Short mmCIF file of C-alpha atoms in Angstrom, two decimals:
data_model
loop_
_atom_site.label_atom_id
_atom_site.label_comp_id
_atom_site.label_asym_id
_atom_site.label_seq_id
_atom_site.Cartn_x
_atom_site.Cartn_y
_atom_site.Cartn_z
CA MET A 1 75.13 104.06 -108.49
CA ARG A 2 73.00 105.38 -105.63
CA HIS A 3 73.56 102.30 -103.48
CA ALA A 4 77.37 102.33 -104.33
CA ALA A 5 77.50 105.97 -102.99
CA ALA A 6 75.67 104.85 -99.87
CA ALA A 7 78.20 102.09 -99.29
CA ALA A 8 80.94 104.60 -99.33
CA VAL A 9 79.40 106.46 -96.32
CA PRO A 10 80.97 104.35 -93.59
CA LEU A 11 84.40 104.61 -95.22
CA ALA A 12 84.15 108.32 -95.72
CA THR A 13 82.95 108.68 -92.09
CA THR A 14 85.85 106.68 -90.78
CA VAL A 15 88.39 108.67 -92.79
CA ALA A 16 86.83 112.00 -91.67
CA MET A 17 86.94 111.08 -87.95
CA LEU A 18 90.52 109.66 -88.19
CA TYR A 19 91.53 112.99 -89.77
CA ALA A 20 89.73 114.85 -87.00
CA ARG A 21 91.78 112.77 -84.36
CA LEU A 22 94.97 113.61 -85.98
CA ALA A 23 94.12 117.27 -86.39
CA ALA A 24 93.06 117.49 -82.75
CA SER A 25 96.26 115.79 -81.62
CA LEU A 26 98.38 118.35 -83.46
CA THR A 27 96.63 121.53 -82.29
CA GLY A 28 95.52 122.74 -78.82
CA PRO A 29 91.94 123.57 -77.89
CA GLY A 30 90.80 126.72 -79.41
CA PRO A 31 90.27 128.52 -82.78
CA ARG A 32 93.26 126.81 -84.44
CA ARG A 33 91.91 123.39 -83.68
CA LEU A 34 88.42 124.43 -84.91
CA ALA A 35 89.93 125.62 -88.12
CA ALA A 36 91.84 122.32 -88.49
CA LEU A 37 88.60 120.42 -87.91
CA LEU A 38 86.61 122.29 -90.48
CA PRO A 39 87.09 119.83 -93.38
CA ALA A 40 85.71 116.97 -91.37
CA MET A 41 82.80 119.18 -90.14
CA ALA A 42 82.13 120.23 -93.79
CA LEU A 43 81.91 116.55 -94.93
CA LEU A 44 79.36 115.55 -92.35
CA PRO A 45 76.26 117.37 -93.78
CA VAL A 46 76.98 115.82 -97.24
CA LEU A 47 77.10 112.22 -96.07
CA PRO A 48 73.29 111.81 -95.49
CA LEU A 49 72.62 112.96 -99.08
CA ALA A 50 74.35 109.76 -100.44
CA LEU A 51 71.73 107.48 -98.81
CA PRO A 52 68.84 106.30 -101.00
CA TYR A 53 65.90 106.43 -98.64
CA TYR A 54 64.25 109.19 -96.75
CA SER A 55 64.22 107.42 -93.35
CA TYR A 56 67.99 106.63 -93.77
CA ARG A 57 68.78 110.20 -94.51
CA GLY A 58 66.76 111.44 -91.51
CA PHE A 59 68.54 108.98 -89.06
CA SER A 60 71.95 109.75 -90.54
CA ALA A 61 71.26 113.53 -90.39
CA PHE A 62 70.63 113.04 -86.62
CA VAL A 63 73.94 110.94 -86.26
CA PHE A 64 76.14 113.12 -88.51
CA VAL A 65 74.71 116.65 -88.79
CA TRP A 66 73.59 117.01 -85.16
CA LEU A 67 75.54 114.74 -82.90
CA GLY A 68 78.69 114.48 -85.00
CA GLU A 69 78.97 118.21 -85.62
CA PHE A 70 78.40 119.00 -81.96
CA LYS A 71 80.91 116.47 -80.85
CA LEU A 72 83.61 117.95 -83.08
CA LEU A 73 82.72 121.50 -82.03
CA LEU A 74 83.23 120.37 -78.35
CA LEU A 75 86.39 118.71 -79.31
CA ALA A 76 87.65 121.87 -80.82
CA PHE A 77 87.51 123.55 -77.55
CA GLY A 78 88.62 120.69 -75.41
CA HIS A 79 85.29 119.42 -74.18
CA GLY A 80 82.86 116.57 -74.74
CA PRO A 81 83.21 112.82 -75.20
CA LEU A 82 86.04 112.96 -77.78
CA HIS A 83 89.76 113.41 -76.99
CA PRO A 84 92.72 112.89 -79.31
CA ALA A 85 94.31 110.55 -76.75
CA LEU A 86 91.47 107.97 -77.44
CA ARG A 87 92.38 104.89 -79.38
CA PRO A 88 91.60 105.40 -83.18
CA LEU A 89 88.89 102.81 -83.29
CA LEU A 90 87.20 104.08 -80.05
CA PHE A 91 87.56 107.69 -81.35
CA VAL A 92 85.83 106.75 -84.59
CA PHE A 93 83.13 104.67 -82.85
CA THR A 94 82.27 107.51 -80.36
CA ALA A 95 82.51 110.25 -82.90
CA ALA A 96 80.43 108.59 -85.67
CA LEU A 97 77.61 106.85 -83.85
CA PRO A 98 74.87 108.05 -81.59
CA VAL A 99 76.39 106.46 -78.37
CA LYS A 100 77.95 107.81 -75.20
CA LEU A 101 80.58 105.36 -73.81
CA VAL A 102 82.02 105.42 -70.38
CA ASP A 103 84.82 103.53 -68.74
CA ALA A 104 83.48 100.78 -66.49
CA ALA A 105 85.47 102.02 -63.53
CA ALA A 106 84.25 105.61 -64.02
CA ALA A 107 80.64 104.35 -64.36
CA ALA A 108 80.87 102.57 -61.16
CA ALA A 109 82.40 105.50 -59.33
CA GLY A 110 79.94 107.99 -60.71
CA ALA A 111 76.71 105.97 -60.53
CA SER A 112 73.86 107.78 -58.73
CA ALA A 113 70.07 107.58 -58.21
CA SER A 114 69.58 110.51 -60.51
CA ARG A 115 71.28 109.07 -63.60
CA PRO A 116 70.57 105.69 -65.12
CA PRO A 117 73.40 103.11 -64.71
CA PRO A 118 75.39 102.05 -67.72
CA ALA A 119 74.34 98.84 -69.41
CA ALA A 120 76.12 95.77 -68.02
CA PRO A 121 77.13 92.56 -69.99
CA ALA A 122 74.83 90.62 -67.65
CA ALA A 123 71.85 92.53 -69.24
CA THR A 124 72.46 90.96 -72.74
CA PHE A 125 69.71 88.35 -72.37
CA LYS A 126 67.27 91.12 -71.18
CA PHE A 127 68.30 93.31 -74.20
CA VAL A 128 67.69 90.47 -76.66
CA VAL A 129 64.16 89.63 -75.26
CA SER A 130 63.30 93.43 -75.14
CA SER A 131 64.56 93.91 -78.71
CA ALA A 132 62.54 90.85 -79.94
CA ILE A 133 59.42 92.35 -78.38
CA LYS A 134 60.02 95.67 -79.90
CA VAL A 135 60.71 94.29 -83.38
CA GLY A 136 57.48 92.31 -83.01
CA ALA A 137 55.63 95.47 -82.01
CA MET A 138 57.10 97.40 -84.96
CA ALA A 139 55.95 94.54 -87.44
CA ALA A 140 52.41 94.78 -85.91
CA ILE A 141 52.44 98.50 -86.16
CA VAL A 142 53.49 98.42 -89.80
CA ARG A 143 50.72 95.86 -90.62
CA VAL A 144 48.01 98.10 -88.90
CA LEU A 145 49.28 101.22 -90.58
CA HIS A 146 49.35 99.54 -94.00
CA ALA A 147 45.54 99.38 -93.85
CA LYS A 148 44.90 102.78 -92.19
CA GLU A 149 42.56 104.34 -94.61
CA GLU A 150 39.87 104.70 -91.93
CA MET A 151 42.32 105.46 -89.06
CA HIS A 152 42.22 108.80 -87.28
CA ARG A 153 45.36 110.90 -87.86
CA TYR A 154 46.05 111.01 -84.10
CA ALA A 155 45.93 107.27 -83.85
CA ALA A 156 48.23 106.99 -86.81
CA PHE A 157 50.66 109.55 -85.24
CA SER A 158 50.60 107.63 -82.03
CA LEU A 159 51.44 104.36 -83.69
CA ASN A 160 54.27 106.04 -85.82
CA ALA A 161 55.71 107.48 -82.47
CA VAL A 162 55.70 104.08 -80.78
CA PHE A 163 57.39 102.62 -83.89
CA MET A 164 60.06 105.40 -83.72
CA TYR A 165 60.66 104.74 -80.06
CA CYS A 166 60.97 100.91 -80.60
CA PHE A 167 63.24 101.41 -83.57
CA LEU A 168 65.63 103.84 -81.62
CA ASP A 169 65.56 101.66 -78.57
CA VAL A 170 66.59 98.61 -80.58
CA VAL A 171 69.16 100.21 -83.05
CA LEU A 172 70.92 102.56 -80.76
CA PRO A 173 71.85 99.99 -78.08
CA ALA A 174 72.80 97.49 -80.88
CA LEU A 175 75.17 100.09 -82.17
CA GLY A 176 76.65 100.83 -78.75
CA ALA A 177 77.05 97.08 -77.89
CA ALA A 178 80.16 97.03 -80.16
CA GLY A 179 81.68 99.22 -77.42
CA VAL A 180 81.95 96.20 -75.17
CA ALA A 181 84.65 94.83 -77.60
CA LEU A 182 86.51 97.99 -76.98
CA GLY A 183 86.61 97.53 -73.23
CA MET A 184 83.86 100.11 -72.68
CA GLU A 185 80.35 100.17 -71.38
CA MET A 186 77.48 102.02 -72.90
CA GLU A 187 74.99 104.32 -71.16
CA PRO A 188 71.36 103.53 -72.13
CA GLN A 189 69.85 105.76 -74.79
CA PHE A 190 66.43 105.72 -72.99
CA TYR A 191 65.69 105.16 -69.40
CA ARG A 192 62.01 104.11 -69.12
CA PRO A 193 60.50 107.42 -70.26
CA TYR A 194 57.04 106.10 -69.47
CA LEU A 195 57.89 106.56 -65.85
CA SER A 196 58.76 110.21 -65.97
CA ALA A 197 57.45 112.04 -63.01
CA SER A 198 58.08 115.50 -64.49
CA LEU A 199 59.10 117.21 -67.76
CA ARG A 200 62.59 117.82 -66.32
CA ASP A 201 62.70 114.07 -65.56
CA PHE A 202 61.54 113.22 -69.09
CA TRP A 203 63.85 115.45 -70.97
CA GLY A 204 66.86 115.52 -68.79
CA ARG A 205 67.11 111.84 -67.42
CA ARG A 206 65.04 109.56 -69.50
CA TRP A 207 64.60 110.57 -73.17
CA ASN A 208 67.36 110.43 -75.81
CA LEU A 209 70.20 110.70 -73.28
CA VAL A 210 72.96 111.10 -75.94
CA ALA A 211 71.31 114.14 -77.43
CA SER A 212 70.67 115.46 -73.92
CA ALA A 213 74.41 115.01 -72.97
CA VAL A 214 75.58 116.80 -76.12
CA LEU A 215 73.12 119.71 -75.60
CA ARG A 216 74.08 120.01 -71.99
CA ALA A 217 77.84 120.33 -72.73
CA ALA A 218 77.53 122.41 -75.95
CA VAL A 219 74.65 124.72 -75.09
CA TYR A 220 73.34 124.57 -71.44
CA ASP A 221 76.67 124.74 -69.62
CA PRO A 222 78.19 127.60 -71.49
CA VAL A 223 74.99 129.69 -71.56
CA ARG A 224 74.34 129.15 -67.83
CA ALA A 225 78.03 130.02 -67.01
CA ARG A 226 77.83 133.19 -69.12
CA SER A 227 74.38 134.34 -67.95
CA GLY A 228 74.43 133.02 -64.49
CA ASP A 229 70.85 131.88 -64.92
CA PRO A 230 69.91 128.13 -65.19
CA ALA A 231 66.72 129.12 -66.95
CA ALA A 232 68.66 130.89 -69.78
CA GLY A 233 70.59 127.56 -70.26
CA VAL A 234 67.41 125.53 -70.46
CA LEU A 235 65.70 127.81 -72.88
CA ALA A 236 68.80 127.92 -75.06
CA ALA A 237 69.24 124.20 -75.05
CA PHE A 238 65.62 123.67 -76.08
CA LEU A 239 65.82 126.34 -78.75
CA VAL A 240 68.89 124.68 -80.38
CA SER A 241 67.28 121.30 -80.04
CA GLY A 242 64.25 122.47 -81.92
CA LEU A 243 66.51 124.10 -84.58
CA MET A 244 68.43 120.93 -84.97
CA HIS A 245 65.22 118.74 -85.20
CA GLU A 246 64.26 121.13 -88.08
CA VAL A 247 67.37 120.41 -89.95
CA VAL A 248 66.98 116.57 -89.46
CA ILE A 249 63.29 116.78 -90.61
CA LEU A 250 64.61 118.76 -93.71
CA TYR A 251 66.78 115.79 -94.57
CA LEU A 252 63.93 113.39 -93.77
CA THR A 253 61.25 114.97 -95.72
CA SER A 254 63.05 117.37 -98.25
CA ARG A 255 60.48 120.01 -97.22
CA ALA A 256 61.09 123.43 -96.00
CA PRO A 257 60.89 123.91 -92.16
CA THR A 258 57.56 125.49 -90.91
CA GLY A 259 58.94 126.32 -87.42
CA ARG A 260 56.31 124.27 -85.72
CA VAL A 261 58.94 121.81 -84.42
CA THR A 262 61.09 124.62 -82.91
CA ALA A 263 57.87 125.90 -81.35
CA PHE A 264 57.26 122.59 -79.77
CA PHE A 265 60.73 122.60 -78.09
CA ALA A 266 60.49 126.25 -77.15
CA LEU A 267 57.19 125.48 -75.45
CA HIS A 268 58.64 122.55 -73.49
CA GLY A 269 61.65 124.73 -72.61
CA ALA A 270 59.31 127.31 -71.13
CA CYS A 271 57.31 124.65 -69.35
CA VAL A 272 60.50 123.12 -67.87
CA CYS A 273 61.60 126.53 -66.59
CA ALA A 274 58.07 127.12 -65.06
CA GLU A 275 58.41 123.67 -63.45
CA ARG A 276 61.76 124.53 -61.92
CA TRP A 277 60.39 127.80 -60.67
CA TRP A 278 57.37 126.21 -59.15
CA CYS A 279 59.44 123.59 -57.40
CA ALA A 280 62.01 126.19 -56.06
CA ARG A 281 58.99 128.18 -54.72
CA GLN A 282 57.57 125.22 -53.00
CA HIS A 283 60.92 124.41 -51.38
CA LYS A 284 61.15 127.82 -49.91
CA ARG A 285 57.76 127.37 -48.40
CA GLU A 286 58.89 124.06 -47.07
CA ALA A 287 55.80 122.58 -48.69
CA ARG A 288 56.59 120.14 -51.46
CA PRO A 289 53.49 118.12 -52.29
CA GLN A 290 54.54 115.58 -54.88
CA LEU A 291 52.17 113.64 -57.04
CA PRO A 292 52.56 109.90 -56.94
CA ARG A 293 54.38 108.65 -59.99
CA ALA A 294 51.31 106.63 -61.13
CA VAL A 295 49.44 109.94 -61.45
CA ALA A 296 52.41 112.19 -62.52
CA ALA A 297 53.69 109.85 -65.27
CA PRO A 298 50.37 109.76 -67.38
CA LEU A 299 50.12 113.59 -66.98
CA VAL A 300 53.64 114.06 -68.29
CA LEU A 301 53.24 111.70 -71.16
CA GLY A 302 49.83 113.15 -71.92
CA PHE A 303 51.25 116.74 -72.15
CA VAL A 304 54.13 115.58 -74.39
CA ALA A 305 51.87 113.50 -76.66
CA GLY A 306 49.28 116.22 -76.76
CA THR A 307 51.72 118.96 -77.83
CA ALA A 308 53.49 116.53 -80.20
CA PHE A 309 50.24 115.79 -82.03
CA TRP A 310 49.74 119.56 -82.42
CA LEU A 311 53.29 120.65 -83.38
CA PHE A 312 55.74 117.79 -83.83
CA PHE A 313 54.28 114.85 -85.60
CA PRO A 314 52.54 116.73 -88.50
CA ALA A 315 56.02 117.96 -89.59
CA ILE A 316 57.30 114.33 -89.79
CA TYR A 317 54.31 112.25 -90.88
CA GLY A 318 51.95 114.79 -92.50
CA GLY A 319 51.49 115.35 -96.11
CA GLY A 320 51.75 111.57 -97.13
CA MET A 321 55.21 111.20 -95.65
CA ASP A 322 53.91 108.27 -93.46
CA ASP A 323 52.90 106.32 -96.55
CA LEU A 324 56.38 106.91 -98.00
CA TYR A 325 58.01 105.59 -94.84
CA LEU A 326 55.78 102.49 -94.92
CA ALA A 327 56.64 101.84 -98.52
CA GLU A 328 60.36 102.07 -97.62
CA ILE A 329 59.98 99.72 -94.70
CA ALA A 330 58.06 97.25 -96.81
CA GLY A 331 60.77 97.45 -99.50
CA PHE A 332 63.51 96.94 -96.85
CA ALA A 333 61.66 93.95 -95.31
CA LYS A 334 61.28 92.44 -98.85
CA GLY A 335 64.94 92.86 -99.38
CA LEU A 336 65.60 90.89 -96.28
CA GLY A 337 63.39 88.13 -97.45
CA LEU A 338 60.50 88.74 -95.01
CA GLY A 339 58.00 89.20 -97.88
CA GLY A 340 54.69 90.29 -96.59
CA SER A 341 55.06 89.40 -92.98
CA TRP A 342 55.51 93.01 -92.17
CA THR A 343 52.61 94.40 -94.19
CA GLY A 344 50.21 91.45 -93.89
CA GLU A 345 50.31 90.68 -97.60
CA ASN A 346 50.64 87.15 -98.95
#
């Protein structure tokens, strides 16, 4: 019965998004459109609860409760990636999946050094090879974690984080690859975050670009426009990101939020603002010493990892949740006929 309910989630999502497109086409941007979209927005938080596994619920909460709700909220006021003029299939695809699609012509006209270029069809082979390597890395991590009785918790957190990155960097581009059939190209979800030269570079240009784009449009831009202060927009975006991560983790773990994840993002928001202030000050002095990327990148990743060990990872993997995820992965692999190849069992 549980799995039958899970199978109905794609159908319910499609119906909800087609309704949202129809409602948006019949109303202009503003409160009336928002009211018309409320039935679809009310359904999205329910959908993850129909899924049978914790990890599935966490990922779907990110897709529906965070990205989906924000996209529909932006649509209500005439902003964001959704528009009622989009073809039905493209509207559903963009609304229901964690992808950001752009027209090939628009991408070519708007490409710049500060933003990663959209993925091209010629990169298919590279994507397949990269995905195969990441899948192999995930299998190796699962086998190591399966026998982690003597492993330090920070080492386990690190391996779980690498697994999460590999998983997202395989699944999200694979989902977006279907956009090619719709005549669109997909922007990358990650843009080599291990090369980040600053926290602004990491959060704004390289890590989880779909979430960054939604937060920029829904939070940063309006707060900055109203306050006239970019720092206020940055702090607001990081605070909202922290709160939404708390919601996703609630679906993932079924445990009450502790506020530590919000504190993690609030800390990084404050550090990004401090970084902006320091760069502006150095610019006024016409003295802008810049660390080589080979030095800056390890410092940035070290700061992100260190604060994540302290505040972020315990909320996701602590209290035995990591063992539960491993059991789910092993069960999923067994269902695919992989047997003990992921866990090292014969």
